Amino acid sequence: MVKDRTFIFASFEQRQRHESGFFTSNVAQGLTGSVTLPPLAAGFPSQTLRNITPAQAAYINGLLANSATAPLGIAYAYLASGGGNTALTGFNPLLATGAPFTPGTVIGSRFFLSGAPIPLSTANSQGQLIAFRPLQSLQTVFPVTDKTTFNSFRLDHLITKKHQLSFRFGYNPSTTTGIQVESQNQSLGQNDFSRTGIQRLKDYSAVVTLASTLSSKTVNEFRFNFGERRALFKSQNGDAVAFNISGTAFIGRELFSPVIRTETRYEWTDNINILVGNHTFKFGGDYASVNIPSAVFELNFAGLFNFGGLGGCTLVVQLCSPGLPTPPDFTPVQQYGLGFPINFIQGYGNPVSRISNKPMAWFAQDSWKIRRNVTFNYGVRYDYELTQQVAPVGFRDPLSGINLSASDILAAQDAVNVQQGLPRDRNNFAPRLGLAWDIKGDAKTVVRAAAGMFYDHPLLAIAFNSDIADAAQQQQGILTPGSPDPRSLVNAVQVFQGTVVVCNFAGAIPGVNCTPGVASSAQYQTGRQRFNDQTFPGFGPVLPFTVPVNKDFVYAYANQANLTIERQLTKDMSISAGYLFVGAHHLPHPLDVNAPRTDLQIQNFQRYANRLPTTTTEALLVGGSCPGPTCFFPSNIAAGATFTNPLLPGDTLVNIVPGMIVLSP
């Protein structure tokens, strides 16, 4: 704009991509076997059972050949074929032989184990299916798009001969759809369209630099940097419950979504160079303010069912009777159709966190030309981060009624030496040395050596996760398999098959006419195969995980050293040999700080039974129904009710949490 003083540059670039993504998994892979059953009762036709594996077909035919084992073969065949048909089509064509169905009727779109209807038509406001999905109806081709724009502006202005100003600005919006996620270790091509991600980014940046020549031997550079990122990641179907069917299909909402975050950064940097004799000194420092005023992260809020295969004897224990061949396992697909997941995980609570950090540093260094052919560099850098200190919050378990104040949570964290947020590491001094030696002073043979310490900056995600995944602000409910009977202790099978009955009505008696282990304030969402993520049902038999930070956490650093010898052979050729050493220390890694203490479990059993346990299972005091052999922590007695200690006659106990916690007055 002004000759030899002001220069302006601007650019615009846009990239667009439109292509197809594919769900390539063969959902019926391996289910190529079939068997034919004779009429099972008067009026029954013969039936051909399909969608089983060849190994299962051979096993069934072997049992059918013997009249004594034929009933077991029929039971196994109904489970295997019914599970396969239901998973693939949402419909079981087999004829029912007894309760909970009317004998002789088609089982149809109902779960074989409970008779409950399969939620095939549950949809959100956009018409997307959000519950059970027949695998053969999954979309095999879906759109993938990418639209990214790069906008930049540059201004260089020579204020005076001693002062030059530079300004840079960038704005880069981006939208990408159809992202194949791998957070559950799935292979590409196994994600249903509902599990693919949508990412929207808006990046802003501005940099102002002022370079000033203060004297013939002093130069200063000041820089101010502003940056902001607005990020959104969500699933194609944000309302669907998630199913992980190992090796076959991953359906429903991505478990690490949505993520909504705005991050703003302000940074000031100043460097000054001073030439004194044979020394070139450089001093500088920087200060930054990083602020995340709102970050939304819903971990497992949609609910997740895992299917990895099911033992052949799990549902019919007589199949493992002595003398019988071992039944083949049910495949993950058949397990999905049977409605018998390995586990169910759902997140609850407040998904919003706020994190800030103020990293700062200073350094001093000197480049000393000792002789014409020897230069020695030495210096030190200091890093410090004014990390946000996160205070714990209180929590009330709606199932047991146990109240934990913020001070109680803090005491628990202190007991295992952990905290929320990153500790402040104050001794991060990093010295560095370097040497360059031209051996003969003819620029033919040069030896270079250097050594130093370099500190890492831990990810703010560590602090964020420790704050939000604390089991108080957010809770992770974990349920294991069990009976679909609504009177059984709450389990993953009930949630999947829709047989949970919350004890929130007049005359409700847990274990009699409603489901024990669920807080009365919980809302089970019939047809969605999950709970309301804002009404935590209470901690179950598997306690949730937390991801705090150790109070002794220090920043990782690396010791680096190198030695290089270089020799010029000709004007256009040289040879060099080098050695590099890197030693990393204090690398962040996960650590189980609350591993089971068998000694304390044994002490707990001794207090309960007034004797030592005879087995490891007994030492765990596994809950069960009363009366019964595992009536240690009864699951069919209401909270607050009393019962007699089966291991210590005359001792009366109060049931605090059915199947989990009892109290001896």
XYZ file of C-alpha atoms in Angstrom:
665
model
C 0.000 0.000 0.000
C 2.871 2.338 0.850
C 6.004 1.636 -1.118
C 8.684 -0.128 0.939
C 6.689 0.471 4.152
C 3.275 -1.217 4.153
C 2.455 -4.612 2.700
C -0.925 -6.369 2.761
C -1.683 -9.958 1.835
C -5.040 -11.777 1.966
C -6.047 -15.263 0.920
C -9.107 -17.467 0.714
C -9.141 -21.212 0.213
C -11.994 -23.690 0.466
C -11.948 -27.462 0.357
C -15.083 -29.520 -0.207
C -15.397 -33.275 -0.270
C -18.465 -35.399 -0.987
C -18.146 -39.158 -0.960
C -19.728 -42.289 0.451
C -18.956 -44.211 3.609
C -19.778 -47.867 4.006
C -21.003 -50.280 6.663
C -19.210 -53.352 5.356
C -19.785 -55.877 8.129
C -21.575 -59.123 7.242
C -24.025 -59.240 10.146
C -25.062 -62.828 9.375
C -21.509 -64.113 9.031
C -21.198 -67.667 10.320
C -24.955 -68.118 10.829
C -25.271 -70.509 7.892
C -26.417 -73.635 9.728
C -29.934 -74.984 10.196
C -31.738 -77.880 11.865
C -35.217 -79.320 11.460
C -37.229 -80.121 14.568
C -40.037 -82.678 14.517
C -43.484 -81.614 15.797
C -43.037 -80.720 19.463
C -46.664 -81.338 20.434
C -50.000 -82.255 18.947
C -50.935 -79.737 16.296
C -47.380 -78.464 15.955
C -45.769 -78.629 12.522
C -42.142 -79.486 12.034
C -39.925 -76.402 12.104
C -36.666 -75.524 10.377
C -34.487 -73.430 12.644
C -32.065 -71.134 10.845
C -29.459 -68.477 11.656
C -27.303 -70.796 13.721
C -23.683 -71.773 13.197
C -22.736 -75.127 11.627
C -21.146 -76.128 14.953
C -24.400 -75.379 16.754
C -26.367 -77.377 14.179
C -24.114 -80.399 14.662
C -24.403 -80.097 18.445
C -28.209 -79.869 18.307
C -28.529 -82.869 15.982
C -26.326 -84.845 18.354
C -28.635 -84.127 21.287
C -31.789 -84.793 19.245
C -30.516 -88.256 18.348
C -30.917 -89.336 21.986
C -34.396 -89.178 23.515
C -32.896 -88.438 26.938
C -31.060 -85.333 25.735
C -33.514 -84.241 23.023
C -35.322 -81.731 25.315
C -31.990 -80.048 26.016
C -31.257 -79.933 22.289
C -34.625 -78.287 21.628
C -34.049 -75.695 24.363
C -30.596 -74.857 23.024
C -31.877 -74.730 19.427
C -34.673 -72.316 20.362
C -32.193 -70.019 22.086
C -29.636 -70.064 19.263
C -32.073 -69.734 16.362
C -34.409 -67.359 18.179
C -31.505 -65.113 19.085
C -30.176 -65.125 15.522
C -33.564 -64.399 13.937
C -34.444 -61.653 16.403
C -31.072 -59.944 16.016
C -31.156 -59.954 12.222
C -34.830 -59.185 11.544
C -36.433 -58.173 14.843
C -38.819 -61.125 14.481
C -38.706 -64.665 15.865
C -40.693 -67.058 13.595
C -40.574 -70.012 16.010
C -43.691 -71.380 17.676
C -43.874 -70.918 21.428
C -43.941 -74.034 23.558
C -44.919 -72.448 26.879
C -44.890 -69.444 29.184
C -44.582 -66.535 28.907
C -46.227 -67.165 25.507
C -49.374 -68.984 24.482
C -48.236 -72.421 23.259
C -48.478 -72.805 19.512
C -48.367 -69.076 18.753
C -45.555 -67.347 16.888
C -43.130 -65.654 19.270
C -42.791 -62.717 16.865
C -41.306 -59.390 17.910
C -40.908 -60.279 21.559
C -37.888 -61.206 23.623
C -37.795 -64.975 24.049
C -36.621 -64.873 27.671
C -39.302 -62.531 29.030
C -42.025 -62.113 26.435
C -41.530 -58.340 26.567
C -42.099 -56.488 23.273
C -39.009 -55.498 21.290
C -38.863 -51.668 20.954
C -38.518 -51.638 17.167
C -40.366 -48.401 16.458
C -39.052 -46.038 19.146
C -37.938 -42.900 17.298
C -36.879 -39.346 18.047
C -38.383 -36.140 16.680
C -36.358 -36.535 13.451
C -37.815 -39.988 12.858
C -34.527 -41.748 13.660
C -34.806 -45.109 15.430
C -33.239 -44.844 18.878
C -33.633 -48.311 20.443
C -33.322 -51.915 19.194
C -32.201 -52.108 15.548
C -32.561 -55.278 13.415
C -29.094 -55.799 11.997
C -30.195 -56.587 8.449
C -31.930 -53.200 8.231
C -28.802 -51.179 8.981
C -27.856 -48.617 6.346
C -24.893 -49.905 4.337
C -24.027 -46.691 2.429
C -24.052 -43.215 3.936
C -22.793 -39.744 2.977
C -19.427 -38.360 4.051
C -18.847 -34.629 3.623
C -16.098 -32.159 4.423
C -16.282 -28.403 3.974
C -13.314 -26.440 5.304
C -12.474 -22.801 4.628
C -9.131 -21.064 5.240
C -9.173 -17.263 5.487
C -6.013 -15.299 6.255
C -4.939 -11.674 6.333
C -1.418 -10.288 6.771
C -0.172 -6.751 7.326
C 3.496 -5.705 7.575
C 4.262 -2.076 8.315
C 7.609 -0.368 8.807
C 6.795 2.254 11.442
C 10.335 3.640 11.427
C 13.670 2.187 10.446
C 13.951 0.833 13.992
C 10.411 -0.470 14.504
C 8.521 -2.951 12.362
C 4.937 -4.074 13.015
C 3.398 -7.312 11.787
C -0.223 -8.419 12.085
C -1.733 -11.794 11.187
C -5.387 -12.863 11.329
C -6.957 -16.187 10.482
C -10.483 -17.583 10.468
C -10.982 -21.242 9.613
C -14.458 -22.822 9.863
C -14.897 -26.520 9.146
C -17.741 -29.046 9.073
C -17.152 -32.770 8.611
C -19.802 -35.501 8.667
C -19.724 -39.278 8.436
C -16.633 -39.600 10.665
C -15.880 -43.251 11.428
C -15.026 -43.300 15.134
C -12.807 -45.909 16.809
C -13.330 -45.089 20.492
C -14.583 -48.619 21.253
C -11.716 -50.276 19.343
C -13.995 -51.156 16.445
C -12.673 -51.700 12.956
C -13.546 -49.252 10.210
C -16.636 -50.451 8.380
C -18.323 -51.783 11.532
C -19.919 -48.441 12.460
C -23.561 -47.992 11.628
C -24.441 -44.551 10.237
C -25.941 -43.660 13.631
C -22.504 -44.101 15.269
C -20.664 -41.823 12.817
C -19.669 -38.370 13.983
C -20.318 -34.776 12.992
C -17.577 -32.256 13.751
C -17.882 -28.483 13.535
C -14.888 -26.248 14.227
C -14.392 -22.497 14.171
C -10.830 -21.319 14.726
C -9.919 -17.654 15.180
C -6.354 -16.391 15.535
C -4.671 -12.997 15.655
C -0.976 -12.217 16.179
C 0.657 -8.813 16.594
C 4.476 -8.585 16.548
C 6.622 -5.528 17.147
C 10.341 -5.856 16.360
C 12.435 -2.949 17.666
C 16.107 -2.141 17.257
C 16.859 -0.354 20.520
C 20.533 0.207 19.773
C 23.305 -1.112 17.582
C 23.675 -4.042 20.007
C 20.132 -4.533 21.329
C 17.059 -5.909 19.553
C 13.682 -6.558 21.186
C 10.706 -8.527 19.891
C 7.267 -8.310 21.488
C 4.383 -10.532 20.440
C 0.721 -10.757 21.419
C -1.300 -13.767 20.375
C -5.041 -14.380 20.562
C -6.707 -17.633 19.658
C -10.143 -19.127 20.059
C -11.521 -22.518 19.108
C -15.204 -23.353 19.132
C -15.583 -27.087 18.796
C -18.586 -29.355 18.521
C -18.548 -33.112 18.102
C -21.779 -35.077 18.093
C -23.215 -38.285 16.732
C -25.355 -38.630 13.651
C -28.072 -39.930 15.967
C -27.715 -38.200 19.315
C -30.697 -39.882 21.010
C -30.017 -43.557 20.313
C -28.886 -46.017 22.955
C -25.605 -47.668 21.945
C -24.953 -51.338 21.171
C -21.448 -52.750 20.793
C -21.786 -56.142 19.094
C -18.234 -57.403 19.039
C -16.828 -58.072 15.586
C -20.104 -57.215 13.871
C -21.751 -53.844 14.448
C -21.482 -50.720 16.569
C -24.817 -48.937 16.671
C -26.242 -45.827 18.291
C -24.770 -42.682 19.724
C -21.004 -42.310 20.045
C -20.304 -42.753 23.761
C -17.910 -39.785 23.975
C -20.435 -37.316 22.595
C -21.580 -34.685 22.511
C -18.492 -32.609 23.197
C -19.089 -28.859 23.088
C -16.117 -26.677 23.993
C -14.985 -23.099 23.601
C -11.315 -22.422 24.369
C -9.844 -18.925 24.424
C -6.138 -18.159 24.710
C -4.315 -14.850 25.254
C -0.511 -14.890 25.224
C 2.144 -12.230 25.663
C 5.784 -12.920 24.734
C 8.864 -10.724 24.851
C 12.467 -11.519 23.832
C 15.496 -9.240 23.972
C 18.877 -9.886 22.339
C 21.982 -8.077 23.626
C 25.427 -8.248 22.042
C 28.308 -7.762 24.536
C 31.807 -8.513 23.247
C 32.000 -12.206 22.398
C 28.649 -12.869 24.055
C 25.173 -12.805 22.545
C 22.724 -12.771 25.426
C 19.049 -13.521 25.006
C 16.421 -13.086 27.690
C 12.695 -13.591 27.442
C 9.460 -14.705 28.942
C 5.886 -15.452 28.099
C 2.586 -15.474 29.911
C -0.639 -17.033 28.686
C -4.193 -17.201 29.902
C -6.160 -20.222 28.741
C -9.828 -20.207 29.581
C -12.504 -22.803 28.863
C -15.658 -21.151 30.228
C -17.852 -24.081 29.271
C -17.069 -27.610 28.187
C -19.865 -30.132 27.792
C -18.941 -33.808 27.840
C -21.606 -36.497 28.200
C -19.761 -39.757 28.859
C -22.024 -42.770 28.223
C -25.151 -40.653 28.825
C -26.949 -42.456 25.985
C -26.416 -45.848 27.616
C -24.249 -48.678 26.290
C -24.901 -52.415 26.010
C -21.950 -54.703 25.264
C -22.292 -58.071 23.515
C -19.216 -60.256 23.199
C -20.635 -63.783 23.111
C -22.430 -65.928 25.670
C -21.515 -69.281 27.141
C -23.687 -72.127 25.908
C -24.620 -73.204 29.438
C -25.428 -69.747 30.790
C -29.161 -69.944 30.122
C -29.584 -73.741 30.395
C -27.167 -74.989 33.049
C -28.177 -78.625 32.445
C -26.298 -78.468 29.140
C -23.076 -78.676 31.145
C -24.115 -81.788 33.053
C -21.427 -84.483 33.346
C -21.252 -86.739 30.321
C -22.690 -84.223 27.867
C -20.655 -82.546 25.121
C -19.773 -78.901 25.691
C -22.233 -76.665 23.840
C -20.875 -74.042 21.421
C -21.106 -70.481 22.672
C -23.850 -68.202 21.415
C -22.397 -65.619 19.035
C -22.496 -61.895 19.889
C -25.261 -61.502 17.272
C -27.372 -64.253 18.866
C -26.682 -62.767 22.289
C -28.009 -59.420 21.032
C -31.197 -61.079 19.793
C -31.640 -62.918 23.091
C -31.441 -59.585 24.907
C -28.739 -60.805 27.297
C -25.896 -58.218 27.312
C -22.555 -58.643 29.063
C -23.136 -55.345 30.849
C -24.894 -52.007 30.673
C -23.164 -48.688 31.325
C -24.869 -45.308 31.532
C -23.674 -41.882 32.613
C -25.745 -39.469 34.674
C -25.493 -36.007 36.154
C -24.022 -32.668 35.171
C -21.973 -32.741 31.934
C -20.638 -29.173 32.175
C -17.195 -28.211 33.452
C -15.063 -25.075 33.463
C -11.284 -25.179 33.339
C -8.634 -22.472 33.179
C -4.853 -22.384 33.196
C -2.143 -19.736 33.178
C 1.162 -21.117 31.853
C 4.196 -18.867 32.134
C 7.917 -19.179 31.507
C 11.170 -17.246 31.369
C 14.578 -18.055 29.976
C 18.112 -16.722 29.802
C 20.849 -17.901 27.482
C 24.234 -16.906 26.141
C 26.068 -17.777 22.973
C 29.742 -17.304 23.863
C 32.300 -17.341 21.097
C 35.275 -18.507 23.181
C 37.619 -18.665 20.208
C 37.276 -18.155 16.491
C 36.495 -21.843 16.051
C 34.714 -22.629 19.357
C 31.222 -21.501 20.370
C 29.683 -22.430 23.702
C 25.941 -22.033 24.351
C 24.419 -22.270 27.802
C 21.130 -21.257 29.332
C 18.210 -22.119 31.560
C 14.435 -22.105 31.168
C 11.806 -22.113 33.894
C 8.211 -23.240 33.327
C 5.300 -22.858 35.701
C 1.569 -23.302 35.263
C -0.964 -21.628 37.506
C -3.441 -24.468 37.155
C -6.992 -24.164 38.380
C -7.550 -25.884 41.700
C -10.816 -27.814 41.529
C -12.844 -28.183 44.708
C -14.882 -31.385 45.121
C -18.665 -31.266 45.270
C -21.002 -33.187 47.542
C -23.223 -36.049 46.467
C -26.297 -37.916 47.684
C -26.918 -41.486 46.555
C -30.674 -41.611 45.883
C -30.786 -45.375 46.428
C -29.124 -45.703 49.827
C -29.783 -42.142 50.984
C -26.113 -41.776 51.885
C -25.064 -38.111 51.888
C -21.456 -37.178 51.236
C -20.496 -33.549 51.721
C -17.717 -31.845 49.796
C -15.498 -32.304 52.854
C -16.304 -36.037 52.881
C -15.260 -36.315 49.228
C -12.090 -34.361 49.994
C -11.268 -36.679 52.901
C -11.713 -39.698 50.632
C -9.418 -38.150 48.036
C -6.827 -37.392 50.699
C -6.996 -40.990 51.902
C -5.797 -42.274 48.531
C -3.613 -39.222 47.791
C -5.529 -37.924 44.771
C -7.228 -34.694 43.765
C -9.289 -33.071 41.031
C -7.350 -30.842 38.662
C -3.602 -30.683 38.103
C -1.249 -29.984 41.026
C 1.127 -27.061 40.617
C 4.692 -28.160 39.896
C 7.043 -25.374 40.985
C 10.574 -26.635 40.345
C 10.692 -26.996 36.579
C 14.132 -25.523 35.891
C 15.608 -26.792 32.653
C 19.353 -26.140 32.044
C 20.767 -26.569 28.546
C 24.306 -26.654 27.127
C 25.691 -26.722 23.613
C 29.120 -26.688 21.966
C 30.300 -26.245 18.375
C 34.001 -26.825 17.561
C 35.627 -26.345 14.187
C 38.631 -28.586 14.894
C 41.138 -27.012 12.494
C 39.394 -23.722 11.952
C 39.026 -24.406 8.238
C 35.286 -25.224 8.306
C 36.090 -28.770 7.140
C 35.574 -30.808 10.302
C 33.016 -29.738 12.922
C 32.006 -31.358 16.201
C 28.659 -30.405 17.726
C 27.386 -31.508 21.126
C 24.381 -30.523 23.229
C 22.502 -31.623 26.332
C 19.482 -30.306 28.150
C 16.221 -30.848 29.967
C 12.837 -30.234 28.350
C 9.592 -30.151 30.337
C 6.237 -31.291 29.045
C 2.930 -29.457 29.361
C 0.224 -31.907 30.479
C -3.029 -31.924 28.575
C -5.872 -29.922 30.065
C -8.027 -32.966 29.282
C -6.453 -34.638 32.335
C -7.741 -31.865 34.571
C -11.090 -31.797 32.803
C -11.650 -35.546 33.166
C -10.655 -35.500 36.833
C -13.248 -32.800 37.466
C -16.164 -34.208 35.545
C -15.625 -37.965 36.059
C -15.587 -37.780 39.846
C -18.698 -39.927 40.558
C -20.252 -36.868 42.219
C -20.779 -34.359 39.428
C -21.213 -37.228 36.972
C -21.956 -40.827 37.865
C -21.362 -43.965 35.835
C -23.893 -46.708 36.514
C -22.666 -50.206 35.668
C -24.995 -53.213 35.629
C -24.144 -56.869 35.020
C -26.372 -59.651 33.591
C -29.187 -61.259 35.536
C -32.755 -62.413 35.216
C -35.270 -60.373 33.198
C -37.793 -60.962 35.992
C -38.712 -57.466 37.269
C -38.521 -58.789 40.838
C -34.808 -59.575 40.523
C -32.069 -57.176 41.583
C -31.711 -54.572 38.845
C -29.478 -55.817 36.038
C -28.508 -55.202 32.425
C -30.975 -57.763 31.020
C -33.963 -56.020 32.613
C -32.875 -52.661 31.211
C -32.436 -54.123 27.715
C -35.724 -56.043 27.688
C -37.762 -53.282 29.316
C -38.809 -55.196 32.428
C -37.607 -52.673 35.022
C -40.399 -51.612 37.394
C -39.428 -48.644 39.564
C -40.699 -48.885 43.147
C -42.420 -45.489 43.186
C -46.072 -46.444 43.582
C -48.297 -47.122 46.563
C -47.768 -50.597 47.956
C -44.454 -51.090 46.159
C -42.367 -53.867 47.707
C -38.915 -54.432 46.149
C -38.510 -58.023 45.045
C -42.256 -58.641 45.240
C -43.942 -56.287 42.781
C -41.097 -54.030 41.629
C -37.365 -54.044 40.931
C -34.979 -53.805 43.911
C -31.794 -51.764 43.554
C -33.421 -48.807 41.750
C -34.023 -45.494 43.514
C -37.689 -44.493 43.626
C -36.734 -41.167 42.030
C -35.290 -42.859 38.930
C -37.136 -42.706 35.623
C -36.838 -45.802 33.467
C -37.615 -44.801 29.878
C -39.733 -47.638 28.544
C -39.080 -48.211 24.861
C -35.678 -46.484 25.011
C -33.846 -49.246 26.907
C -32.274 -46.788 29.358
C -32.872 -44.502 32.316
C -33.334 -40.743 32.214
C -29.746 -39.484 32.427
C -30.809 -36.836 34.958
C -32.380 -39.305 37.418
C -29.538 -41.462 38.704
C -30.961 -44.833 39.867
C -28.199 -45.360 42.432
C -24.918 -47.212 42.554
C -25.233 -50.888 41.748
C -23.034 -53.841 42.671
C -20.257 -52.531 40.394
C -19.065 -49.185 41.698
C -18.197 -46.483 39.148
C -14.730 -45.505 38.063
C -13.184 -42.097 38.675
C -10.139 -40.543 37.021
C -8.514 -38.234 39.590
C -4.923 -37.002 39.505
C -2.306 -38.096 42.003
C -1.342 -35.350 44.441
C 2.296 -36.214 43.731
C 1.819 -35.637 39.998
C 4.785 -33.833 38.454
C 5.289 -32.719 34.890
C 7.042 -35.125 32.583
C 10.451 -34.163 31.284
C 13.103 -35.538 28.978
C 16.880 -35.461 29.192
C 18.234 -35.068 25.691
C 21.826 -35.220 24.465
C 23.404 -35.436 21.059
C 26.866 -35.614 19.524
C 27.559 -35.067 15.826
C 30.774 -35.109 13.810
C 30.614 -33.709 10.293
C 33.375 -33.731 7.664
C 33.326 -31.962 4.311
C 34.723 -34.286 1.632
C 34.303 -32.124 -1.459
C 32.607 -28.861 -2.281
C 29.331 -30.697 -2.832
C 29.671 -33.634 -0.443
C 29.973 -34.177 3.301
C 29.651 -37.086 5.713
C 28.384 -37.013 9.270
C 27.869 -39.392 12.174
C 25.605 -38.643 15.091
C 24.413 -40.033 18.403
C 21.135 -39.047 20.046
C 19.972 -39.871 23.559
C 16.485 -39.229 24.977
C 15.507 -40.273 28.485
C 11.895 -39.548 29.480
C 10.784 -39.377 33.108
C 7.490 -39.073 35.020
C 5.373 -39.919 31.987
C 1.643 -39.750 32.851
C 0.042 -43.171 33.130
C -3.050 -44.742 34.738
C -2.723 -46.295 38.175
C -5.264 -48.256 40.218
C -5.111 -46.542 43.610
C -8.142 -48.350 45.002
C -7.413 -51.992 44.228
C -9.386 -54.594 46.215
C -7.952 -55.283 49.670
C -8.517 -58.956 50.416
C -7.318 -58.471 53.989
C -10.074 -55.922 54.608
C -12.641 -58.153 52.898
C -11.719 -60.957 55.278
C -11.985 -58.595 58.266
C -15.399 -57.457 57.049
C -16.564 -61.071 56.807
C -15.271 -61.785 60.309
C -17.327 -58.908 61.697
C -20.366 -60.257 59.866
C -20.048 -63.989 60.589
C -17.784 -64.094 63.653
C -15.518 -66.557 61.839
C -13.082 -66.738 58.935
C -14.472 -67.337 55.420
C -14.138 -70.805 53.972
C -13.995 -69.699 50.312
C -12.975 -66.593 48.407
C -16.566 -66.165 47.186
C -17.862 -66.290 50.734
C -15.335 -63.625 51.722
C -16.897 -61.262 49.189
C -20.323 -61.592 50.879
C -22.096 -61.890 47.547
C -25.734 -60.754 47.706
C -28.621 -63.100 46.999
C -32.250 -63.867 47.783
C -33.483 -64.865 51.213
C -33.842 -67.615 52.137
C -30.974 -69.089 50.160
C -27.287 -70.058 50.261
C -26.134 -66.529 49.372
C -28.498 -64.631 51.666
C -25.610 -62.591 53.065
C -26.713 -59.262 51.615
C -30.347 -60.005 50.631
C -31.558 -58.498 47.373
C -35.262 -59.255 47.825
C -35.757 -57.397 51.100
C -36.668 -53.719 51.063
C -34.220 -51.059 52.179
C -34.723 -50.378 55.880
C -36.143 -53.835 56.601
C -34.491 -56.151 59.114
C -33.454 -59.765 58.705
C -31.620 -62.406 60.694
C -27.955 -62.983 59.955
C -27.874 -66.449 58.351
C -24.254 -66.950 59.390
C -24.659 -65.793 62.983
C -28.033 -66.809 64.477
C -29.466 -64.262 66.860
C -27.851 -61.317 65.061
C -30.420 -58.954 63.507
C -29.307 -56.735 60.620
C -30.796 -53.746 58.792
C -30.852 -53.861 54.982
C -29.433 -50.504 53.803
C -28.959 -51.159 50.069
C -30.538 -54.410 48.819
C -27.804 -56.791 47.774
C -24.986 -54.434 48.791
C -24.932 -52.846 52.255
C -26.273 -54.047 55.603
C -25.852 -52.574 59.065
C -25.628 -54.317 62.399
C -27.195 -52.126 65.127
